[in-house]
Amino acid sequence: MSIVSETVISYLPAKRKTTPSGWISFNAPCCVHNGETQDTKQRGGLIENGDGVSYHCFNCGFKASWQPGRTLNYKMRKLLRFLNAPDDEINRLSLEVLRLTEGVETQQHSVKLPTFETVQFPDNTIEIAEDPCATGDYEAVLEYMRKRNLYLDDGYRYYWCNNPVYKQRLIVPFYYEGRLVGWTARIVESDRNPRYLMETQPGFVFGLDEQRPQKIFCIVSEGPIDAIHVEGVSIMGSEISEQQALLINRLNKDVIVVPDRDSKGRALVEQAIELGWQVSMPEWDADCKDISDCVDRHGRLYTLYSVVSAAESSPLKIKLRMKKWFG
Ligand SMILES: [Zn+2]
C-alpha cells in the first residue's frame, strides 16, 4: 500500500463497508461542497489499484485519483480536505509524493534539475516604459505591444535594445528565481524572418517565477506571449524536455497543457497524456490557433476561463477532443 492510499484511508469515515470487488464505500464527503445534499447512502467509493488509488462519488460525480510517479493533484488534495485532513498533513503528503516522483524520474532517466547561468542584456537595452513622444523603432515596438494585448502594467517586464540587430524587436526577458537567464526578441513586422531571436539555456521554462504558491493551476503553452496572457508557463516550442517536465512537476500544481492547433500540437498532447497532465482544447472559433488568437478576439479573462473550464484529464476524452481541435 502506498503512502497516498494509506493516508486517504486513514481519514475515511468510520462507518464504511468493503465490497467483494474491492471498493470501500462510505458517505461521500464531497457532495455538500458541490452544491448537492449530504450523501446518506454510502455513495462515495474508494478503490486501490496497484499502488494507486481512485475515488469516485456516485452522488455528485466528483472524482479524484493518484498513480505512482504523479504528483498529488488538486482534486486529491480537495478530497483530503473534504475528509477533514488538516492542511499541514496534506502539504506534508504532497511534498513526500513529490520527492518520490523526483526520485523515480532521476533513477529512470538520470534527469537532474537544470541550472541556469545569469546572463546580461546586449548593450543599449532599456526597459520599455510608456512614452508618448516615442518615435521610430521604439514607437513601433510600443505599437506592437498594444496590438498583441501586452500591457506595461501586467506584471511582466519588456525591453528594447537600440542596436541594429534588435531595434525592431520586442525583447521578452527570461527570469529564473529572479535572475535574467535569457530572452526572446520578437520582430514587430509580421512578414520578416527570423521571427524570434532567442538567447536561452537547455531545460528553460518561461514563467516559472510567476507560478506563486496560491495558484492552483499551471497552464502550459508553447509560446511565451501565450504564457503571459494567462500567467502560465511556456516550454518555448512544442516539445517538453524531461528537465522541463521536472521543473513543471515540482510546482506541485494541476498542470493544463494548451496545444497550438497544428501538427506539432498533436505530439504535444501525446506527451502531456504520458506525463499525466491535463489538456485543454476549448470550444474556440476554428481560426483561433493559439491562446494569443483567442485573446485578440475575446480578451484575457474569457481566454483564461475557457482554458480552465475545458481542462480534461481522461486520456480517452482528450483523444476524442483532439479530432475537433486539430480538424
Ligand atoms: Zn459527492
PDB file of N, CA and C in Angstrom, residues 34 62 90 132 191 193 208 212 232 262 301 312:
ATOM      1  N   ASN A  34     -20.228  20.540  -3.463  1.00  0.00           N
ATOM      2  CA  ASN A  34     -20.510  20.664  -4.890  1.00  0.00           C
ATOM      3  C   ASN A  34     -21.979  20.987  -5.149  1.00  0.00           C
ATOM      4  N   PHE A  62     -18.062  13.737  -8.287  1.00  0.00           N
ATOM      5  CA  PHE A  62     -16.684  14.155  -8.026  1.00  0.00           C
ATOM      6  C   PHE A  62     -15.733  12.954  -8.104  1.00  0.00           C
ATOM      7  N   ILE A  90      -1.807  17.530   4.569  1.00  0.00           N
ATOM      8  CA  ILE A  90      -1.937  17.446   3.113  1.00  0.00           C
ATOM      9  C   ILE A  90      -0.661  17.965   2.442  1.00  0.00           C
ATOM     10  N   PRO A 132       4.875  58.898 -24.678  1.00  0.00           N
ATOM     11  CA  PRO A 132       4.041  59.493 -25.723  1.00  0.00           C
ATOM     12  C   PRO A 132       4.871  60.124 -26.841  1.00  0.00           C
ATOM     13  N   ASP A 191       5.893  40.002 -41.398  1.00  0.00           N
ATOM     14  CA  ASP A 191       6.363  39.280 -42.591  1.00  0.00           C
ATOM     15  C   ASP A 191       7.883  39.115 -42.623  1.00  0.00           C
ATOM     16  N   ASN A 193      11.625  37.619 -41.230  1.00  0.00           N
ATOM     17  CA  ASN A 193      12.246  36.476 -40.558  1.00  0.00           C
ATOM     18  C   ASN A 193      13.672  36.813 -40.134  1.00  0.00           C
ATOM     19  N   LEU A 208       8.142  30.456 -14.797  1.00  0.00           N
ATOM     20  CA  LEU A 208       8.099  29.698 -13.534  1.00  0.00           C
ATOM     21  C   LEU A 208       7.976  30.628 -12.328  1.00  0.00           C
ATOM     22  N   ARG A 212       2.977  31.317  -8.442  1.00  0.00           N
ATOM     23  CA  ARG A 212       3.041  31.521  -6.993  1.00  0.00           C
ATOM     24  C   ARG A 212       2.293  30.404  -6.253  1.00  0.00           C
ATOM     25  N   GLY A 232       0.745  31.787 -17.385  1.00  0.00           N
ATOM     26  CA  GLY A 232       1.170  30.385 -17.359  1.00  0.00           C
ATOM     27  C   GLY A 232       2.659  30.263 -17.617  1.00  0.00           C
ATOM     28  N   ASP A 262      -1.816  22.783 -34.506  1.00  0.00           N
ATOM     29  CA  ASP A 262      -1.089  22.346 -35.706  1.00  0.00           C
ATOM     30  C   ASP A 262      -0.507  20.956 -35.429  1.00  0.00           C
ATOM     31  N   LEU A 301      -9.564  37.529 -20.015  1.00  0.00           N
ATOM     32  CA  LEU A 301     -10.392  36.903 -18.986  1.00  0.00           C
ATOM     33  C   LEU A 301     -11.165  35.718 -19.565  1.00  0.00           C
ATOM     34  N   GLU A 312      -9.153  18.737 -19.390  1.00  0.00           N
ATOM     35  CA  GLU A 312      -9.614  17.355 -19.366  1.00  0.00           C
ATOM     36  C   GLU A 312      -8.459  16.458 -18.953  1.00  0.00           C
TER      37      GLU A 312
END
